[in-house]
Short mmCIF file of C-alpha atoms and ligand atoms in Angstrom, two decimals:
data_model
loop_
_atom_site.label_atom_id
_atom_site.label_comp_id
_atom_site.label_asym_id
_atom_site.label_seq_id
_atom_site.Cartn_x
_atom_site.Cartn_y
_atom_site.Cartn_z
CA UNK S 253 -17.88 4.81 10.83
CA UNK S 254 -18.91 1.23 10.16
CA UNK S 255 -15.61 -0.61 10.61
CA UNK S 256 -15.73 -2.83 13.69
CA UNK S 257 -13.50 -1.37 16.40
CA UNK S 258 -13.06 -2.44 20.01
CA UNK S 259 -15.00 -0.13 22.38
CA UNK S 260 -11.89 1.61 23.74
CA UNK S 261 -10.59 2.39 20.22
CA UNK S 262 -14.04 3.72 19.28
CA UNK S 263 -14.04 5.92 22.38
CA UNK S 264 -10.53 7.29 21.61
CA UNK S 265 -11.57 7.97 18.03
CA UNK S 266 -14.65 9.95 19.12
CA UNK S 267 -12.70 11.89 21.78
CA UNK S 268 -9.88 12.90 19.43
CA UNK S 269 -12.30 13.74 16.64
CA UNK S 270 -14.21 16.11 18.93
CA UNK S 271 -10.93 17.76 19.99
CA UNK S 272 -9.76 18.20 16.38
CA UNK S 273 -13.10 19.66 15.29
CA UNK S 274 -13.41 22.05 18.25
CA UNK S 275 -9.81 23.16 18.85
CA UNK S 276 -7.69 22.66 15.73
CA UNK S 277 -9.72 22.99 12.54
CA UNK S 278 -10.98 26.52 13.42
CA UNK S 279 -7.34 27.74 13.49
CA UNK S 280 -5.91 26.24 10.32
CA UNK S 281 -6.62 29.20 8.01
CA UNK S 282 -5.06 31.54 10.58
CA UNK S 283 -1.98 29.31 10.71
CA UNK S 284 -1.80 29.24 6.92
CA UNK S 285 -1.74 33.04 6.79
CA UNK S 286 0.78 33.37 9.66
CA UNK S 287 3.71 31.13 8.72
CA UNK S 288 2.12 28.13 10.38
CA UNK S 289 1.69 29.90 13.72
CA UNK S 290 -1.29 30.49 15.96
CA UNK S 291 -1.21 32.92 18.93
CA UNK S 292 0.88 31.50 21.78
CA UNK S 293 -2.06 31.28 24.21
CA UNK S 294 -4.02 29.33 21.59
CA UNK S 295 -1.07 26.96 21.07
CA UNK S 296 -0.84 26.39 24.82
CA UNK S 297 -4.56 25.65 24.97
CA UNK S 298 -4.28 23.24 22.04
CA UNK S 299 -1.51 21.38 23.85
CA UNK S 300 -3.48 21.24 27.11
CA UNK S 301 -6.64 20.05 25.36
CA UNK S 302 -4.64 17.49 23.36
CA UNK S 303 -3.50 16.03 26.68
CA UNK S 304 -7.09 15.99 27.94
CA UNK S 305 -8.06 14.18 24.73
CA UNK S 306 -5.38 11.56 25.47
CA UNK S 307 -3.26 12.39 22.44
CA UNK S 308 0.16 12.42 24.12
CA UNK S 309 2.52 9.51 24.95
CA UNK S 310 0.19 7.12 23.15
CA UNK S 311 2.91 4.55 22.45
CA UNK S 312 4.42 4.66 25.94
CA UNK S 313 3.50 2.06 28.59
CA UNK S 314 1.22 3.06 31.47
CA UNK S 315 3.92 1.94 33.94
CA UNK S 316 6.10 4.87 32.91
CA UNK S 317 3.25 7.39 32.70
CA UNK S 318 2.21 6.80 29.10
CA UNK S 319 -1.24 6.04 27.69
CA UNK S 320 -0.39 2.45 26.79
CA UNK S 321 -2.52 2.53 23.63
CA UNK S 322 -2.51 -0.44 21.29
CA UNK S 323 -1.23 0.19 17.76
CA UNK S 324 -4.82 0.20 16.52
CA UNK S 325 -5.79 2.81 19.12
CA UNK S 326 -2.87 4.99 18.03
CA UNK S 327 -3.90 4.59 14.40
CA UNK S 328 -7.47 5.75 15.02
CA UNK S 329 -6.20 8.73 17.05
CA UNK S 330 -3.60 9.72 14.44
CA UNK S 331 -6.19 9.35 11.70
CA UNK S 332 -8.22 12.08 13.36
CA UNK S 333 -5.24 14.44 13.68
CA UNK S 334 -4.66 13.88 9.95
CA UNK S 335 -7.97 15.65 9.28
CA UNK S 336 -6.39 19.03 10.07
CA UNK S 337 -3.88 20.95 7.94
CA UNK S 338 -0.81 23.01 8.87
CA UNK S 339 0.41 20.25 11.21
CA UNK S 340 -1.73 21.62 14.03
CA UNK S 341 -2.24 17.98 14.99
CA UNK S 342 1.40 17.89 16.09
CA UNK S 343 0.50 19.52 19.39
CA UNK S 344 1.24 16.49 21.58
CA UNK S 345 4.52 14.76 22.37
CA UNK S 346 4.64 11.19 21.19
CA UNK S 347 7.92 9.40 21.93
CA UNK S 348 8.09 5.80 20.75
CA UNK S 349 8.31 2.63 22.82
CA UNK S 350 11.55 1.46 21.19
CA UNK S 351 13.28 4.35 22.95
CA UNK S 352 12.73 2.60 26.29
CA UNK S 353 14.36 -0.57 25.00
CA UNK S 354 17.23 1.35 23.36
CA UNK S 355 18.12 3.84 26.08
CA UNK S 356 19.89 3.30 29.39
CA UNK S 357 18.01 4.19 32.62
CA UNK S 358 20.07 7.40 32.86
CA UNK S 359 19.22 8.34 29.26
CA UNK S 360 15.53 7.68 29.91
CA UNK S 361 15.67 10.07 32.88
CA UNK S 362 17.58 12.75 30.98
CA UNK S 363 15.98 12.69 27.52
CA UNK S 364 12.88 10.46 27.31
CA UNK S 365 10.91 11.23 30.47
CA UNK S 366 11.26 15.02 29.93
CA UNK S 367 9.98 14.42 26.39
CA UNK S 368 6.95 12.65 27.83
CA UNK S 369 6.39 15.53 30.27
CA UNK S 370 6.63 18.13 27.48
CA UNK S 371 9.69 19.65 29.19
CA UNK S 372 12.12 18.72 26.41
CA UNK S 373 11.65 18.23 22.66
CA UNK S 374 13.51 16.10 20.17
CA UNK S 375 14.34 16.06 16.46
CA UNK S 376 15.96 13.52 14.14
CA UNK S 377 19.16 14.21 12.23
CA UNK S 378 19.62 11.26 9.87
CA UNK S 379 19.34 12.46 6.25
CA UNK S 380 22.32 14.09 4.53
CA UNK S 381 22.83 15.95 1.28
CA UNK S 382 23.95 12.75 -0.42
CA UNK S 383 22.14 10.19 1.70
CA UNK S 384 18.34 10.20 1.95
CA UNK S 385 16.76 7.02 0.59
CA UNK S 386 20.09 5.26 0.95
CA UNK S 387 20.63 5.79 4.68
CA UNK S 388 23.64 3.51 4.59
CA UNK S 389 25.43 6.14 2.46
CA UNK S 390 25.64 8.66 5.33
CA UNK S 391 29.05 10.23 5.72
CA UNK S 392 28.68 11.62 9.25
CA UNK S 393 31.26 10.12 11.56
CA UNK S 394 31.64 9.34 15.25
CA UNK S 395 35.16 8.77 16.57
CA UNK S 396 35.70 7.56 20.12
CA UNK S 397 38.42 9.29 22.11
CA UNK S 398 39.57 8.67 25.66
CA UNK S 399 41.69 10.59 28.07
CA UNK S 400 41.80 14.20 29.23
CA UNK S 401 38.24 15.05 30.22
CA UNK S 402 37.04 11.44 29.90
CA UNK S 403 35.53 9.12 27.35
CA UNK S 404 33.98 10.98 24.41
CA UNK S 405 32.80 10.69 20.84
CA UNK S 406 33.74 13.36 18.33
CA UNK S 407 30.95 13.86 15.79
CA UNK S 408 31.28 15.39 12.34
CA UNK S 409 28.85 15.75 9.44
CA UNK S 410 26.03 17.72 7.89
CA UNK S 411 22.35 16.88 8.27
CA UNK S 412 19.43 17.98 6.11
CA UNK S 413 15.68 18.46 6.68
CA UNK S 414 15.92 18.27 10.49
CA UNK S 415 12.21 18.58 11.21
CA UNK S 416 11.16 20.54 14.30
CA UNK S 417 14.76 21.48 15.11
CA UNK S 418 13.55 25.02 15.85
CA UNK S 419 11.22 23.64 18.52
CA UNK S 420 13.60 21.01 19.89
CA UNK S 421 16.40 21.12 22.43
CA UNK S 422 18.11 17.85 21.49
CA UNK S 423 18.66 15.62 18.50
CA UNK S 424 18.94 11.97 17.65
CA UNK S 425 22.07 12.07 15.47
CA UNK S 426 23.02 9.11 13.26
CA UNK S 427 26.64 8.56 12.23
CA UNK S 428 29.06 5.84 11.21
CA UNK S 429 31.74 4.78 13.64
CA UNK S 430 35.20 5.90 12.55
CA UNK S 431 38.10 3.63 13.51
CA UNK S 432 38.17 0.81 16.05
CA UNK S 433 36.67 -2.69 15.76
CA UNK S 434 33.21 -1.38 14.74
CA UNK S 435 34.43 0.98 12.01
CA UNK S 436 31.61 1.72 9.53
CA UNK S 437 28.85 0.57 11.91
CA UNK S 438 25.85 2.88 12.37
CA UNK S 439 25.33 4.48 15.74
CA UNK S 440 22.76 6.87 17.21
CA UNK S 441 23.63 9.63 19.69
CA UNK S 442 21.87 12.20 21.80
CA UNK S 443 23.19 15.65 20.97
CA UNK S 444 21.89 18.60 22.99
CA UNK S 445 21.26 21.84 21.15
CA UNK S 446 23.93 24.36 22.05
CA UNK S 447 26.73 21.77 22.19
CA UNK S 448 29.84 23.55 20.78
CA UNK S 449 30.34 22.71 17.10
CA UNK S 450 26.61 22.35 16.27
CA UNK S 451 25.50 25.14 13.93
CA UNK S 452 22.63 25.87 11.58
CA UNK S 453 23.81 26.20 7.98
CA UNK S 454 20.49 27.59 6.78
CA UNK S 455 16.74 27.20 7.19
CA UNK S 456 15.20 26.66 3.74
CA UNK S 457 11.53 27.40 3.00
CA UNK S 458 9.36 24.36 2.19
CA UNK S 459 6.06 23.77 0.42
CA UNK S 460 3.99 23.74 3.61
CA UNK S 461 3.50 26.41 6.27
CA UNK S 462 4.32 24.68 9.54
CA UNK S 463 5.44 25.90 12.95
CA UNK S 464 8.12 23.22 12.59
CA UNK S 465 11.05 24.18 10.37
CA UNK S 466 13.54 21.84 8.68
CA UNK S 467 17.02 23.40 8.96
CA UNK S 468 20.31 22.07 7.65
CA UNK S 469 22.84 21.52 10.46
CA UNK S 470 26.62 21.22 10.42
CA UNK S 471 28.47 19.28 13.13
CA UNK S 472 32.14 20.17 13.45
CA UNK S 473 34.21 18.23 16.01
CA UNK S 474 31.22 18.03 18.34
CA UNK S 475 32.32 16.29 21.57
CA UNK S 476 29.67 14.31 23.40
CA UNK S 477 30.34 12.09 26.43
CA UNK S 478 30.41 8.37 25.54
CA UNK S 479 27.18 7.82 27.47
CA UNK S 480 25.32 9.82 24.80
CA UNK S 481 25.62 6.74 22.56
CA UNK S 482 22.21 5.01 22.34
CA UNK S 483 22.54 1.23 22.73
CA UNK S 484 25.80 -0.08 21.30
CA UNK S 485 27.92 0.84 18.31
CA UNK S 486 26.17 -0.91 15.40
CA UNK S 487 22.63 -0.55 16.82
CA UNK S 488 21.89 2.68 14.94
CA UNK S 489 20.10 1.26 11.89
CA UNK S 490 17.93 -1.08 13.98
CA UNK S 491 16.57 1.87 15.98
CA UNK S 492 16.03 3.89 12.82
CA UNK S 493 14.07 0.96 11.28
CA UNK S 494 11.90 0.71 14.40
CA UNK S 495 11.19 4.43 14.14
CA UNK S 496 10.39 4.13 10.40
CA UNK S 497 8.06 1.17 10.86
CA UNK S 498 5.95 2.92 13.47
CA UNK S 499 5.96 6.29 11.73
CA UNK S 500 5.06 4.84 8.33
CA UNK S 501 1.90 3.31 9.76
CA UNK S 502 1.00 6.59 11.47
CA UNK S 503 1.53 8.46 8.18
CA UNK S 504 -0.87 6.01 6.54
CA UNK S 505 -3.39 6.73 9.30
CA UNK S 506 -3.05 10.52 8.92
CA UNK S 507 -3.44 10.22 5.14
CA UNK S 508 -6.72 8.36 5.69
CA UNK S 509 -7.90 11.18 7.95
CA UNK S 510 -6.91 13.79 5.36
CA UNK S 511 -8.76 11.92 2.63
CA UNK S 512 -11.88 11.64 4.77
CA UNK S 513 -11.91 15.38 5.43
CA UNK S 514 -11.33 16.15 1.74
CA UNK S 515 -14.16 13.86 0.66
CA UNK S 516 -16.51 15.36 3.27
CA UNK S 517 -15.67 18.93 2.24
CA UNK S 518 -15.76 18.30 -1.52
CA UNK S 519 -19.07 16.43 -1.22
CA UNK S 520 -20.66 19.24 0.82
CA UNK S 521 -19.44 21.79 -1.72
CA UNK S 522 -20.64 19.76 -4.71
CA UNK S 523 -24.10 19.45 -3.17
CA UNK S 524 -24.59 23.19 -2.76
CA UNK S 525 -22.67 24.55 -5.77
CA UNK S 526 -25.02 25.23 -8.69
CA UNK S 527 -23.63 24.89 -12.21
CA UNK S 528 -25.72 25.03 -15.37
CA UNK S 529 -28.83 25.21 -13.19
CA UNK S 530 -28.18 22.09 -11.12
CA UNK S 531 -26.07 20.98 -8.15
CA UNK S 532 -22.53 20.08 -9.13
CA UNK S 533 -23.05 16.79 -7.26
CA UNK S 534 -25.63 15.81 -9.86
CA UNK S 535 -22.95 15.72 -12.56
CA UNK S 536 -21.86 12.13 -13.03
CA UNK S 537 -18.26 13.15 -13.72
CA UNK S 538 -18.12 14.67 -10.23
CA UNK S 539 -19.87 11.68 -8.68
CA UNK S 540 -17.23 9.42 -10.24
CA UNK S 541 -14.43 11.47 -8.66
CA UNK S 542 -16.12 11.21 -5.26
CA UNK S 543 -16.89 7.51 -5.71
CA UNK S 544 -13.28 6.69 -6.62
CA UNK S 545 -12.05 8.74 -3.67
CA UNK S 546 -14.24 7.10 -1.05
CA UNK S 547 -13.55 3.61 -2.46
CA UNK S 548 -9.80 4.16 -2.28
CA UNK S 549 -10.14 5.58 1.23
CA UNK S 550 -12.01 2.44 2.31
CA UNK S 551 -9.20 0.26 0.94
CA UNK S 552 -6.46 2.37 2.58
CA UNK S 553 -8.25 2.40 5.93
CA UNK S 554 -8.73 -1.37 5.91
CA UNK S 555 -5.03 -1.89 5.16
CA UNK S 556 -3.98 0.53 7.87
CA UNK S 557 -6.29 -0.85 10.56
CA UNK S 558 -5.48 -4.45 9.64
CA UNK S 559 -1.73 -3.83 9.78
CA UNK S 560 -2.19 -2.28 13.23
CA UNK S 561 -4.30 -5.22 14.39
CA UNK S 562 -1.65 -7.66 13.10
CA UNK S 563 1.09 -5.82 15.03
CA UNK S 564 -1.05 -5.90 18.18
CA UNK S 565 -1.49 -9.65 17.76
CA UNK S 566 2.26 -10.18 17.57
CA UNK S 567 2.78 -10.34 13.81
CA UNK S 568 6.17 -11.44 12.54
CA UNK S 569 8.41 -8.31 12.41
CA UNK S 570 9.38 -8.76 8.74
CA UNK S 571 5.75 -9.09 7.72
CA UNK S 572 4.86 -6.05 9.83
CA UNK S 573 7.69 -4.06 8.23
CA UNK S 574 6.42 -4.81 4.70
CA UNK S 575 2.79 -4.21 5.64
CA UNK S 576 3.62 -0.81 7.17
CA UNK S 577 5.30 0.01 3.84
CA UNK S 578 2.24 -1.15 1.90
CA UNK S 579 -0.08 0.91 4.09
CA UNK S 580 2.10 4.03 3.77
CA UNK S 581 2.56 3.59 0.02
CA UNK S 582 -1.11 3.05 -0.73
CA UNK S 583 -2.55 5.58 1.73
CA UNK S 584 -0.16 8.41 0.79
CA UNK S 585 -0.71 7.91 -2.94
CA UNK S 586 -4.47 7.58 -2.35
CA UNK S 587 -4.56 10.83 -0.36
CA UNK S 588 -2.63 12.62 -3.12
CA UNK S 589 -5.20 11.51 -5.70
CA UNK S 590 -8.09 12.48 -3.44
CA UNK S 591 -6.59 15.95 -2.85
CA UNK S 592 -6.12 16.45 -6.59
CA UNK S 593 -9.76 15.54 -7.28
CA UNK S 594 -10.96 17.76 -4.41
CA UNK S 595 -9.11 20.77 -5.87
CA UNK S 596 -10.80 20.05 -9.21
CA UNK S 597 -14.25 19.84 -7.63
CA UNK S 598 -13.74 23.17 -5.83
CA UNK S 599 -12.62 24.77 -9.12
CA UNK S 600 -11.03 28.22 -8.67
CA UNK S 601 -11.79 28.09 -4.95
CA UNK S 602 -9.65 24.99 -4.73
CA UNK S 603 -6.63 27.09 -5.68
CA UNK S 604 -7.10 29.54 -2.79
CA UNK S 605 -4.94 29.08 0.29
CA UNK S 606 -7.98 29.54 2.49
CA UNK S 607 -9.40 26.33 1.00
CA UNK S 608 -8.70 23.02 2.73
CA UNK S 609 -8.17 21.20 -0.58
CA UNK S 610 -5.46 23.65 -1.65
CA UNK S 611 -3.61 23.18 1.64
CA UNK S 612 -3.87 19.40 1.63
CA UNK S 613 -2.86 19.31 -2.06
CA UNK S 614 0.48 20.85 -1.04
CA UNK S 615 0.91 19.28 2.36
CA UNK S 616 0.16 15.68 1.45
CA UNK S 617 2.88 15.65 -1.19
CA UNK S 618 5.59 15.08 1.37
CA UNK S 619 3.94 11.88 2.60
CA UNK S 620 5.16 10.28 -0.62
CA UNK S 621 8.72 11.39 0.20
CA UNK S 622 9.53 11.37 3.92
CA UNK S 623 10.06 8.26 6.03
CA UNK S 624 11.03 6.57 2.77
CA UNK S 625 9.71 7.73 -0.61
CA UNK S 626 7.12 5.64 -2.50
CA UNK S 627 9.88 4.01 -4.55
CA UNK S 628 11.64 2.87 -1.38
CA UNK S 629 8.39 1.41 0.00
CA UNK S 630 7.99 -0.50 -3.28
CA UNK S 631 11.53 -1.85 -2.95
CA UNK S 632 10.83 -3.03 0.63
CA UNK S 633 7.56 -4.67 -0.44
CA UNK S 634 9.15 -6.33 -3.48
CA UNK S 635 12.02 -7.64 -1.33
CA UNK S 636 9.52 -9.17 1.09
CA UNK S 637 7.56 -10.71 -1.77
CA UNK S 638 10.63 -12.17 -3.47
CA UNK S 639 12.07 -13.57 -0.24
CA UNK S 640 8.96 -14.78 1.58
CA UNK S 641 6.13 -15.00 -0.95
CA UNK S 642 2.69 -13.48 -1.35
CA UNK S 643 1.11 -15.18 1.68
CA UNK S 644 3.63 -13.61 4.02
CA UNK S 645 2.49 -10.17 2.89
CA UNK S 646 -1.25 -10.53 2.57
CA UNK S 647 -1.99 -13.37 5.00
C1 FAD P 197 9.64 18.18 4.83
C2 FAD P 197 10.68 17.13 5.07
C3 FAD P 197 10.99 16.77 6.38
C4 FAD P 197 11.96 15.81 6.64
N1 FAD P 197 12.29 15.54 7.93
C5 FAD P 197 13.38 14.76 8.19
C6 FAD P 197 13.88 14.62 9.53
O1 FAD P 197 13.31 15.14 10.49
N2 FAD P 197 15.01 13.91 9.72
C7 FAD P 197 15.66 13.31 8.69
O2 FAD P 197 16.69 12.69 8.93
N3 FAD P 197 15.21 13.40 7.41
C8 FAD P 197 14.08 14.12 7.14
N4 FAD P 197 13.62 14.26 5.84
C9 FAD P 197 14.34 13.58 4.76
C10 FAD P 197 13.52 12.51 4.05
O3 FAD P 197 13.44 11.35 4.84
C11 FAD P 197 14.23 12.27 2.69
O4 FAD P 197 13.98 13.42 1.90
C12 FAD P 197 13.71 11.04 1.98
O5 FAD P 197 14.12 9.86 2.66
C13 FAD P 197 14.23 10.97 0.54
O6 FAD P 197 15.60 11.19 0.49
P1 FAD P 197 16.22 12.29 -0.51
O7 FAD P 197 15.45 13.53 -0.36
O8 FAD P 197 17.66 12.34 -0.30
O9 FAD P 197 15.92 11.72 -1.97
P2 FAD P 197 16.83 10.71 -2.79
O10 FAD P 197 17.24 9.58 -1.94
O11 FAD P 197 17.88 11.48 -3.49
O12 FAD P 197 15.79 10.21 -3.87
C14 FAD P 197 15.32 11.05 -4.92
C15 FAD P 197 14.23 10.30 -5.66
O13 FAD P 197 14.79 9.10 -6.20
C16 FAD P 197 14.03 7.99 -5.80
N5 FAD P 197 14.89 6.84 -5.61
C17 FAD P 197 15.92 6.71 -4.75
N6 FAD P 197 16.46 5.48 -4.83
C18 FAD P 197 15.74 4.82 -5.78
C19 FAD P 197 15.77 3.50 -6.31
N7 FAD P 197 16.67 2.59 -5.87
N8 FAD P 197 14.88 3.16 -7.27
C20 FAD P 197 13.97 4.06 -7.71
N9 FAD P 197 13.88 5.31 -7.23
C21 FAD P 197 14.73 5.69 -6.27
C22 FAD P 197 13.40 8.41 -4.46
O14 FAD P 197 12.27 7.67 -4.19
C23 FAD P 197 13.09 9.87 -4.75
O15 FAD P 197 11.86 9.95 -5.45
C24 FAD P 197 12.60 15.17 5.55
C25 FAD P 197 12.27 15.50 4.24
C26 FAD P 197 11.31 16.47 4.00
C27 FAD P 197 10.99 16.83 2.58
#
């Protein structure tokens, strides 16, 4: 690791790396063969050790019991969790800072602090069958009603790909306001699992084997008290953008970690695998694949770290938004190419589920789709370029 990092970031990086190597990587093949699961006592230990390694509440201020990490410190930690497959790195709760600005004190007590303490777990219900990239096209509705048992919203809609819903006990639900002066405005609500009218339509199988499932949910006349509204009517998209911005940068970081692991493993294999009487690593065609991979990783890591540093130094929000998109776009596409080359270097072994390259080849694919597909990142970047010019994007 030659990139200059402040001492605390370097220390976090080393601590999380040691945790990932000792506690997570040894269990990934087991998880792959058991629907993404490890034995419950092992999962509990992973969670406890993740806490010891300082992997939880990284974005939350110290004043409220969080770690208070800078964006750069979060990036180096997330990069290390990206080195493991089967989402075993998702063993720590990491609520985001914007939640403290968005939520009322009562909401923080009821939904955010328990999330920090690992007593409650959340999921995000935004995407719909006909609204993924185009979030503004959502058809879910929230209608305010008063009287009888008090002030309520009635929620209706269907939500797709609700990640971790099987592990969660409440949702962030995005809808458009129906009727009233804010009709059509986006709004975000807390919806507890088990609220009457919330039902699972089905739980489809996905490409990866994760403990977290992604069910489709239907909401039929779901009544939630008016104080389940987060912020004001019309704030919904702003919160979702804040979530996207942060998460896109963390995806970029995890993709860098995945690429590093793939390059390490493919290089080690190529050095010991003998073909035609010589080490595979001596073949220039293989060297070129490894050279391209490590060069692209270097570029992706620089972009990701630099974007984090810029955010920590108070970068303009629009610039930060576009740079997070650039980091996610480049790092996720880079990691996909690196995984493809790693499978090729491993040959037939690279097609076996017990092989890290096979797992990453499947798992990394979604990083070009979720939190805004590559095409959407390109649209965001192009918009920034057209409106504010090259300098605003690359400094
Ligand atoms: C495993 C998984 C987990 C997920 N978890 C969650 C979750 O927890 N909560 C949640 O709300 N959502 C979640 N999602 C949804 C995810 O955010 C969406 O799948 C993603 O935003 C893309 O939307 P879509 O699938 O509807 O594709 P579409 O919007 O239909 O797009 C299809 C393709 O067309 C491209 N495209 C769209 N518009 C344009 C354009 N203008 N120009 C060029 N190309 C375009 C897209 O890039 C994509 O390649 C998850 C998805 C997956 C696969």
